[in-house]
XYZ file of N, CA, C and O in Angstrom:
552
model
N 89.821 110.943 125.548
C 89.984 112.363 125.850
C 88.657 113.074 125.649
O 87.862 112.694 124.798
N 88.477 114.120 126.400
C 87.268 114.919 126.234
C 87.478 115.915 125.087
O 88.616 116.271 124.749
N 86.390 116.404 124.500
C 86.529 117.445 123.480
C 87.302 118.668 123.988
O 88.105 119.237 123.245
N 87.104 119.036 125.231
C 87.830 120.198 125.780
C 89.331 119.938 125.818
O 90.133 120.827 125.488
N 89.728 118.728 126.211
C 91.159 118.381 126.234
C 91.740 118.369 124.820
O 92.860 118.838 124.590
N 90.969 117.844 123.869
C 91.408 117.841 122.476
C 91.588 119.267 121.973
O 92.565 119.573 121.278
N 90.650 120.134 122.319
C 90.688 121.516 121.840
C 91.912 122.279 122.341
O 92.439 123.131 121.633
N 92.364 121.973 123.553
C 93.576 122.624 124.060
C 94.751 122.287 123.141
O 95.522 123.163 122.734
N 94.881 121.014 122.778
C 95.983 120.584 121.914
C 95.829 121.130 120.496
O 96.784 121.651 119.914
N 94.630 121.013 119.947
C 94.383 121.515 118.593
C 94.602 123.022 118.546
O 95.259 123.533 117.632
N 94.072 123.732 119.524
C 94.222 125.184 119.562
C 95.668 125.608 119.664
O 96.114 126.534 118.965
N 96.435 124.948 120.518
C 97.861 125.249 120.651
C 98.567 125.032 119.320
O 99.344 125.868 118.858
N 98.285 123.906 118.698
C 98.914 123.552 117.425
C 98.555 124.551 116.319
O 99.436 125.071 115.630
N 97.272 124.818 116.154
C 96.829 125.683 115.057
C 97.289 127.130 115.257
O 97.668 127.803 114.292
N 97.257 127.611 116.483
C 97.717 128.972 116.748
C 99.216 129.096 116.472
O 99.674 130.101 115.915
N 99.968 128.065 116.811
C 101.403 128.067 116.523
C 101.645 128.096 115.012
O 102.514 128.827 114.530
N 100.861 127.322 114.255
C 100.973 127.366 112.790
C 100.681 128.777 112.290
O 101.410 129.315 111.458
N 99.608 129.362 112.797
C 99.201 130.704 112.368
C 100.269 131.746 112.683
O 100.456 132.690 111.933
N 101.005 131.548 113.783
C 102.046 132.497 114.182
C 103.431 132.119 113.652
O 104.422 132.766 114.007
N 103.509 131.072 112.833
C 104.786 130.681 112.255
C 105.785 130.161 113.267
O 106.972 130.439 113.172
N 105.306 129.385 114.236
C 106.147 128.865 115.318
C 106.213 127.335 115.246
O 105.440 126.632 115.915
N 107.126 126.784 114.416
C 107.185 125.327 114.245
C 107.419 124.551 115.536
O 106.814 123.493 115.740
N 108.288 125.057 116.418
C 108.582 124.333 117.654
C 107.328 124.182 118.508
O 107.066 123.119 119.065
N 106.562 125.243 118.614
C 105.321 125.182 119.399
C 104.291 124.289 118.702
O 103.561 123.552 119.367
N 104.256 124.324 117.373
C 103.296 123.503 116.630
C 103.491 122.018 116.909
O 102.523 121.276 117.043
N 104.741 121.571 117.020
C 104.995 120.144 117.243
C 105.088 119.784 118.724
O 105.198 118.601 119.061
N 105.025 120.775 119.601
C 105.159 120.510 121.042
C 104.009 119.679 121.600
O 104.130 119.118 122.686
N 102.907 119.581 120.879
C 101.742 118.833 121.351
C 101.674 117.429 120.747
O 100.719 116.694 120.969
N 102.703 117.044 120.003
C 102.758 115.742 119.344
C 103.388 114.676 120.247
O 104.265 114.971 121.054
N 102.997 113.423 120.015
C 103.726 112.299 120.589
C 105.042 112.160 119.826
O 105.153 112.633 118.683
N 106.035 111.532 120.427
C 107.338 111.365 119.760
C 107.213 110.592 118.450
O 107.961 110.826 117.512
N 106.267 109.648 118.394
C 106.108 108.820 117.197
C 104.973 109.310 116.294
O 104.422 108.551 115.508
N 104.652 110.589 116.365
C 103.547 111.151 115.602
C 103.625 110.775 114.124
O 104.710 110.662 113.552
N 102.459 110.559 113.543
C 102.358 110.388 112.101
C 101.753 111.672 111.548
O 100.689 112.103 111.994
N 102.445 112.290 110.600
C 101.957 113.516 109.963
C 101.760 113.196 108.495
O 102.701 112.845 107.788
N 100.524 113.319 108.039
C 100.178 112.888 106.686
C 99.402 113.979 105.977
O 98.249 114.244 106.303
N 100.055 114.636 105.020
C 99.374 115.606 104.161
C 99.062 114.857 102.878
O 99.961 114.528 102.100
N 97.798 114.562 102.676
C 97.381 113.733 101.549
C 97.835 114.369 100.239
O 97.603 115.552 99.996
N 98.549 113.581 99.444
C 99.030 114.052 98.158
C 100.455 114.559 98.166
O 101.045 114.749 97.105
N 101.038 114.817 99.351
C 102.431 115.257 99.398
C 103.328 114.063 99.113
O 103.120 112.986 99.673
N 104.349 114.240 98.284
C 105.282 113.138 98.019
C 105.957 112.677 99.315
O 106.329 113.481 100.151
N 106.071 111.361 99.453
C 106.766 110.802 100.602
C 105.938 110.702 101.863
O 106.456 110.282 102.891
N 104.674 111.089 101.815
C 103.863 111.025 103.028
C 103.283 109.646 103.227
O 103.083 108.924 102.253
N 103.000 109.272 104.446
C 103.127 110.057 105.667
C 104.562 110.052 106.194
O 105.366 109.190 105.848
N 104.837 111.059 107.028
C 106.123 111.119 107.715
C 105.892 110.759 109.177
O 104.757 110.827 109.664
N 106.976 110.380 109.868
C 106.842 109.926 111.256
C 107.867 110.601 112.147
O 109.012 110.797 111.753
N 107.435 110.933 113.356
C 108.315 111.480 114.375
C 108.309 113.001 114.421
O 108.032 113.680 113.433
N 108.603 113.511 115.602
C 108.599 114.952 115.841
C 109.629 115.665 114.968
O 109.348 116.722 114.412
N 110.820 115.087 114.825
C 111.872 115.761 114.050
C 111.458 115.947 112.589
O 111.646 117.011 112.013
N 110.880 114.916 111.990
C 110.423 115.020 110.603
C 109.309 116.058 110.481
O 109.284 116.854 109.535
N 108.404 116.077 111.439
C 107.324 117.071 111.424
C 107.880 118.475 111.607
O 107.436 119.419 110.945
N 108.856 118.621 112.493
C 109.469 119.927 112.716
C 110.119 120.452 111.432
O 109.960 121.625 111.079
N 110.829 119.579 110.728
C 111.438 119.983 109.458
C 110.371 120.428 108.459
O 110.547 121.421 107.752
N 109.260 119.704 108.404
C 108.163 120.088 107.509
C 107.625 121.468 107.877
O 107.394 122.306 107.014
N 107.429 121.726 109.155
C 106.875 123.021 109.568
C 107.857 124.160 109.339
O 107.449 125.272 109.020
N 109.153 123.900 109.479
C 110.134 124.938 109.160
C 110.030 125.325 107.681
O 110.092 126.508 107.338
N 109.838 124.335 106.811
C 109.674 124.638 105.383
C 108.345 125.343 105.137
O 108.264 126.295 104.358
N 107.307 124.886 105.810
C 105.986 125.488 105.616
C 105.985 126.972 105.948
O 105.428 127.780 105.201
N 106.632 127.369 107.043
C 106.617 128.794 107.405
C 107.458 129.624 106.445
O 107.257 130.839 106.352
N 108.375 128.981 105.709
C 109.105 129.699 104.659
C 108.221 129.906 103.433
O 108.368 130.896 102.715
N 107.320 128.962 103.181
C 106.524 128.970 101.960
C 105.139 129.579 102.106
O 104.531 129.973 101.105
N 104.629 129.639 103.321
C 103.248 130.067 103.511
C 103.120 130.854 104.812
O 103.522 130.373 105.865
N 102.565 132.048 104.725
C 102.311 132.853 105.921
C 100.795 132.888 106.137
O 100.067 133.519 105.386
N 100.331 132.178 107.143
C 98.902 132.120 107.434
C 98.471 133.444 108.056
O 99.079 133.924 109.007
N 97.440 134.021 107.483
C 96.888 135.264 108.018
C 95.675 134.998 108.898
O 95.455 135.675 109.884
N 94.900 133.977 108.520
C 93.679 133.692 109.269
C 93.287 132.237 109.059
O 93.331 131.732 107.948
N 92.924 131.593 110.144
C 92.385 130.236 110.099
C 91.036 130.285 110.804
O 90.965 130.513 112.007
N 89.983 130.112 110.044
C 88.627 130.192 110.591
C 88.002 128.806 110.624
O 87.775 128.183 109.590
N 87.749 128.312 111.817
C 87.130 126.994 111.986
C 85.669 127.078 111.559
O 84.930 127.945 111.995
N 85.260 126.135 110.715
C 83.869 126.124 110.255
C 83.075 124.937 110.796
O 81.870 125.051 110.958
N 83.759 123.810 111.052
C 83.090 122.622 111.593
C 84.068 121.836 112.456
O 85.266 121.825 112.172
N 83.535 121.141 113.456
C 84.334 120.259 114.302
C 83.489 119.047 114.667
O 82.311 119.185 115.011
N 84.114 117.872 114.603
C 83.449 116.625 114.963
C 84.382 115.855 115.887
O 85.578 115.746 115.613
N 83.838 115.319 116.982
C 84.644 114.600 117.973
C 84.221 113.145 118.062
O 83.048 112.815 117.918
N 85.199 112.279 118.328
C 84.927 110.901 118.727
C 85.797 110.631 119.955
O 86.393 111.563 120.491
N 85.887 109.394 120.394
C 86.593 109.107 121.644
C 88.036 109.599 121.652
O 88.459 110.252 122.586
N 88.807 109.269 120.641
C 90.223 109.638 120.607
C 90.599 110.333 119.302
O 91.726 110.212 118.829
N 89.639 111.065 118.728
C 89.903 111.763 117.471
C 88.998 112.983 117.345
O 87.945 113.055 117.976
N 89.452 113.912 116.535
C 88.644 115.083 116.207
C 88.909 115.440 114.753
O 90.038 115.307 114.261
N 87.875 115.860 114.072
C 87.982 116.306 112.696
C 87.568 117.766 112.664
O 86.522 118.131 113.198
N 88.433 118.598 112.070
C 88.131 120.024 111.974
C 88.194 120.456 110.524
O 89.019 119.965 109.746
N 87.308 121.369 110.167
C 87.338 121.982 108.848
C 87.598 123.467 109.048
O 86.958 124.109 109.888
N 88.564 123.992 108.296
C 88.948 125.392 108.423
C 88.960 126.058 107.056
O 89.195 125.406 106.037
N 88.745 127.359 107.074
C 88.935 128.194 105.902
C 90.201 128.995 106.172
O 90.268 129.764 107.129
N 91.215 128.766 105.349
C 92.537 129.349 105.551
C 92.753 130.494 104.568
O 92.503 130.344 103.368
N 93.228 131.618 105.076
C 93.696 132.714 104.235
C 95.173 132.885 104.533
O 95.569 132.984 105.692
N 95.984 132.867 103.471
C 97.429 132.899 103.649
C 98.085 133.587 102.461
O 97.465 133.776 101.416
N 99.348 133.925 102.639
C 100.164 134.462 101.552
C 101.213 133.411 101.220
O 101.946 132.964 102.107
N 101.256 133.013 99.950
C 102.228 132.030 99.499
C 103.530 132.754 99.181
O 103.688 133.336 98.119
N 104.455 132.735 100.140
C 105.711 133.464 100.019
C 106.779 132.655 99.282
O 107.737 133.225 98.763
N 106.614 131.352 99.251
C 107.548 130.471 98.545
C 106.749 129.582 97.612
O 105.652 129.946 97.184
N 107.273 128.418 97.315
C 106.544 127.460 96.484
C 105.586 126.675 97.381
O 105.988 126.147 98.412
N 104.340 126.616 96.973
C 103.344 125.869 97.733
C 102.704 124.866 96.795
O 102.264 125.220 95.704
N 102.701 123.605 97.182
C 102.273 122.503 96.329
C 103.087 122.474 95.041
O 102.594 122.125 93.974
N 104.338 122.901 95.123
C 105.231 122.905 93.981
C 105.019 124.054 93.007
O 105.638 124.100 91.953
N 104.174 125.012 93.366
C 103.859 126.145 92.493
C 104.433 127.405 93.127
O 104.178 127.669 94.307
N 105.186 128.212 92.371
C 105.694 129.461 92.940
C 104.551 130.327 93.473
O 103.546 130.538 92.788
N 104.724 130.809 94.695
C 103.664 131.577 95.332
C 103.618 133.028 94.901
O 102.540 133.630 94.853
N 104.776 133.607 94.636
C 104.844 135.008 94.201
C 104.093 135.959 95.132
O 103.501 136.941 94.685
N 104.090 135.640 96.420
C 103.431 136.474 97.436
C 101.948 136.692 97.169
O 101.388 137.722 97.536
N 101.305 135.704 96.572
C 99.865 135.801 96.323
C 99.083 135.405 97.574
O 99.434 134.458 98.262
N 98.014 136.100 97.800
C 97.096 135.753 98.883
C 96.150 134.687 98.342
O 95.592 134.835 97.257
N 95.997 133.619 99.102
C 95.113 132.527 98.711
C 94.170 132.194 99.857
O 94.483 132.424 101.025
N 93.030 131.663 99.512
C 92.051 131.195 100.490
C 91.645 129.789 100.064
O 91.357 129.553 98.887
N 91.663 128.862 101.024
C 91.335 127.480 100.699
C 90.780 126.767 101.922
O 90.985 127.187 103.048
N 90.073 125.680 101.644
C 89.543 124.847 102.712
C 90.561 123.778 103.078
O 91.297 123.286 102.237
N 90.584 123.453 104.362
C 91.491 122.432 104.870
C 90.744 121.592 105.901
O 90.044 122.118 106.752
N 90.928 120.295 105.795
C 90.332 119.359 106.732
C 91.456 118.670 107.486
O 92.420 118.203 106.884
N 91.356 118.650 108.812
C 92.313 117.946 109.665
C 91.589 116.795 110.354
O 90.488 116.983 110.867
N 92.242 115.657 110.399
C 91.795 114.559 111.249
C 92.919 114.357 112.264
O 94.039 114.000 111.901
N 92.626 114.674 113.514
C 93.586 114.526 114.602
C 93.243 113.278 115.397
O 92.082 113.054 115.748
N 94.280 112.477 115.705
C 94.116 111.341 116.603
C 94.964 111.614 117.837
O 96.011 112.271 117.753
N 94.514 111.103 118.971
C 95.155 111.406 120.252
C 95.550 110.130 120.984
O 94.849 109.117 120.913
N 96.686 110.217 121.699
C 97.175 109.100 122.511
C 97.976 109.706 123.661
O 98.779 110.629 123.453
N 97.752 109.229 124.851
C 98.516 109.671 126.019
C 98.487 111.181 126.210
O 99.493 111.804 126.570
N 97.349 111.806 125.925
C 97.189 113.236 126.163
C 97.887 114.132 125.156
O 98.111 115.314 125.419
N 98.235 113.586 123.985
C 98.920 114.361 122.953
C 98.350 113.993 121.578
O 97.618 113.017 121.447
N 98.734 114.734 120.552
C 98.326 114.415 119.184
C 99.274 113.339 118.655
O 100.487 113.546 118.595
N 98.715 112.197 118.274
C 99.531 111.089 117.779
C 99.480 110.961 116.257
O 100.322 110.276 115.665
N 98.516 111.610 115.638
C 98.405 111.582 114.177
C 97.698 112.842 113.714
O 96.699 113.245 114.305
N 98.243 113.446 112.665
C 97.588 114.575 112.022
C 97.496 114.261 110.538
O 98.505 114.083 109.866
N 96.279 114.152 110.064
C 96.003 113.846 108.666
C 95.373 115.103 108.069
O 94.356 115.589 108.554
N 96.000 115.662 107.018
C 95.600 116.949 106.463
C 95.138 116.766 105.021
O 95.831 116.137 104.215
N 93.986 117.339 104.722
C 93.431 117.339 103.368
C 93.274 118.791 102.945
O 92.579 119.568 103.606
N 93.940 119.166 101.850
C 93.877 120.529 101.331
C 93.065 120.554 100.045
O 93.087 119.599 99.273
N 92.427 121.681 99.781
C 91.752 121.883 98.503
C 92.812 122.307 97.487
O 92.959 123.486 97.155
N 93.588 121.325 97.020
C 94.708 121.580 96.129
C 94.306 122.213 94.813
O 95.039 123.044 94.267
N 93.150 121.844 94.275
C 92.705 122.421 93.001
C 92.472 123.922 93.143
O 92.869 124.707 92.276
N 91.866 124.324 94.241
C 91.630 125.743 94.483
C 92.942 126.495 94.671
O 93.133 127.597 94.145
N 93.867 125.892 95.421
C 95.172 126.512 95.643
C 95.898 126.682 94.305
O 96.404 127.761 93.987
N 95.953 125.620 93.505
C 96.643 125.685 92.210
C 96.016 126.723 91.304
O 96.730 127.496 90.642
N 94.693 126.785 91.269
C 94.026 127.778 90.411
C 94.379 129.199 90.833
O 94.634 130.067 89.976
N 94.422 129.439 92.134
C 94.737 130.792 92.613
C 96.199 131.155 92.351
O 96.507 132.307 92.054
N 97.090 130.180 92.464
C 98.513 130.471 92.286
C 98.916 130.582 90.814
O 99.959 131.152 90.508
N 98.112 130.032 89.929
C 98.464 130.064 88.512
C 97.611 131.029 87.696
O 97.843 131.194 86.505
N 96.649 131.680 88.338
C 95.792 132.643 87.620
C 96.613 133.839 87.172
O 97.573 134.241 87.851
N 96.241 134.400 86.035
C 96.925 135.614 85.547
C 96.753 136.726 86.570
O 95.692 136.878 87.165
N 97.821 137.480 86.746
C 97.804 138.564 87.750
C 96.958 139.730 87.301
O 96.705 139.995 86.183
């Protein structure tokens, strides 16, 4: 795939996440997609239905306000993106009550592509930064 073709899929996916639209977020996945959030219990998960369930929970727990891309790297069938995320933790995030706190953290995605769709999404979060922000005295 070309970088431009990858960007259409990544952009659709990330914008859907930002707008809290789980169905649109998974619409660019292959049926057998692997979704792996490093450090989440039970990961990786497989298939669109499992990913959809994860995104439904995510939009309950986290409202993304801004996703700012800082770096992108492409290879033949993969792309790696680094983003700075600003969000409000409306539910429990990483097992920590969010209490409607605004948090900012770095996130790295490794996307793999097959048959013109995203076949794997590997997510790395700055969990230490998230935990520190969610547990700091108000």
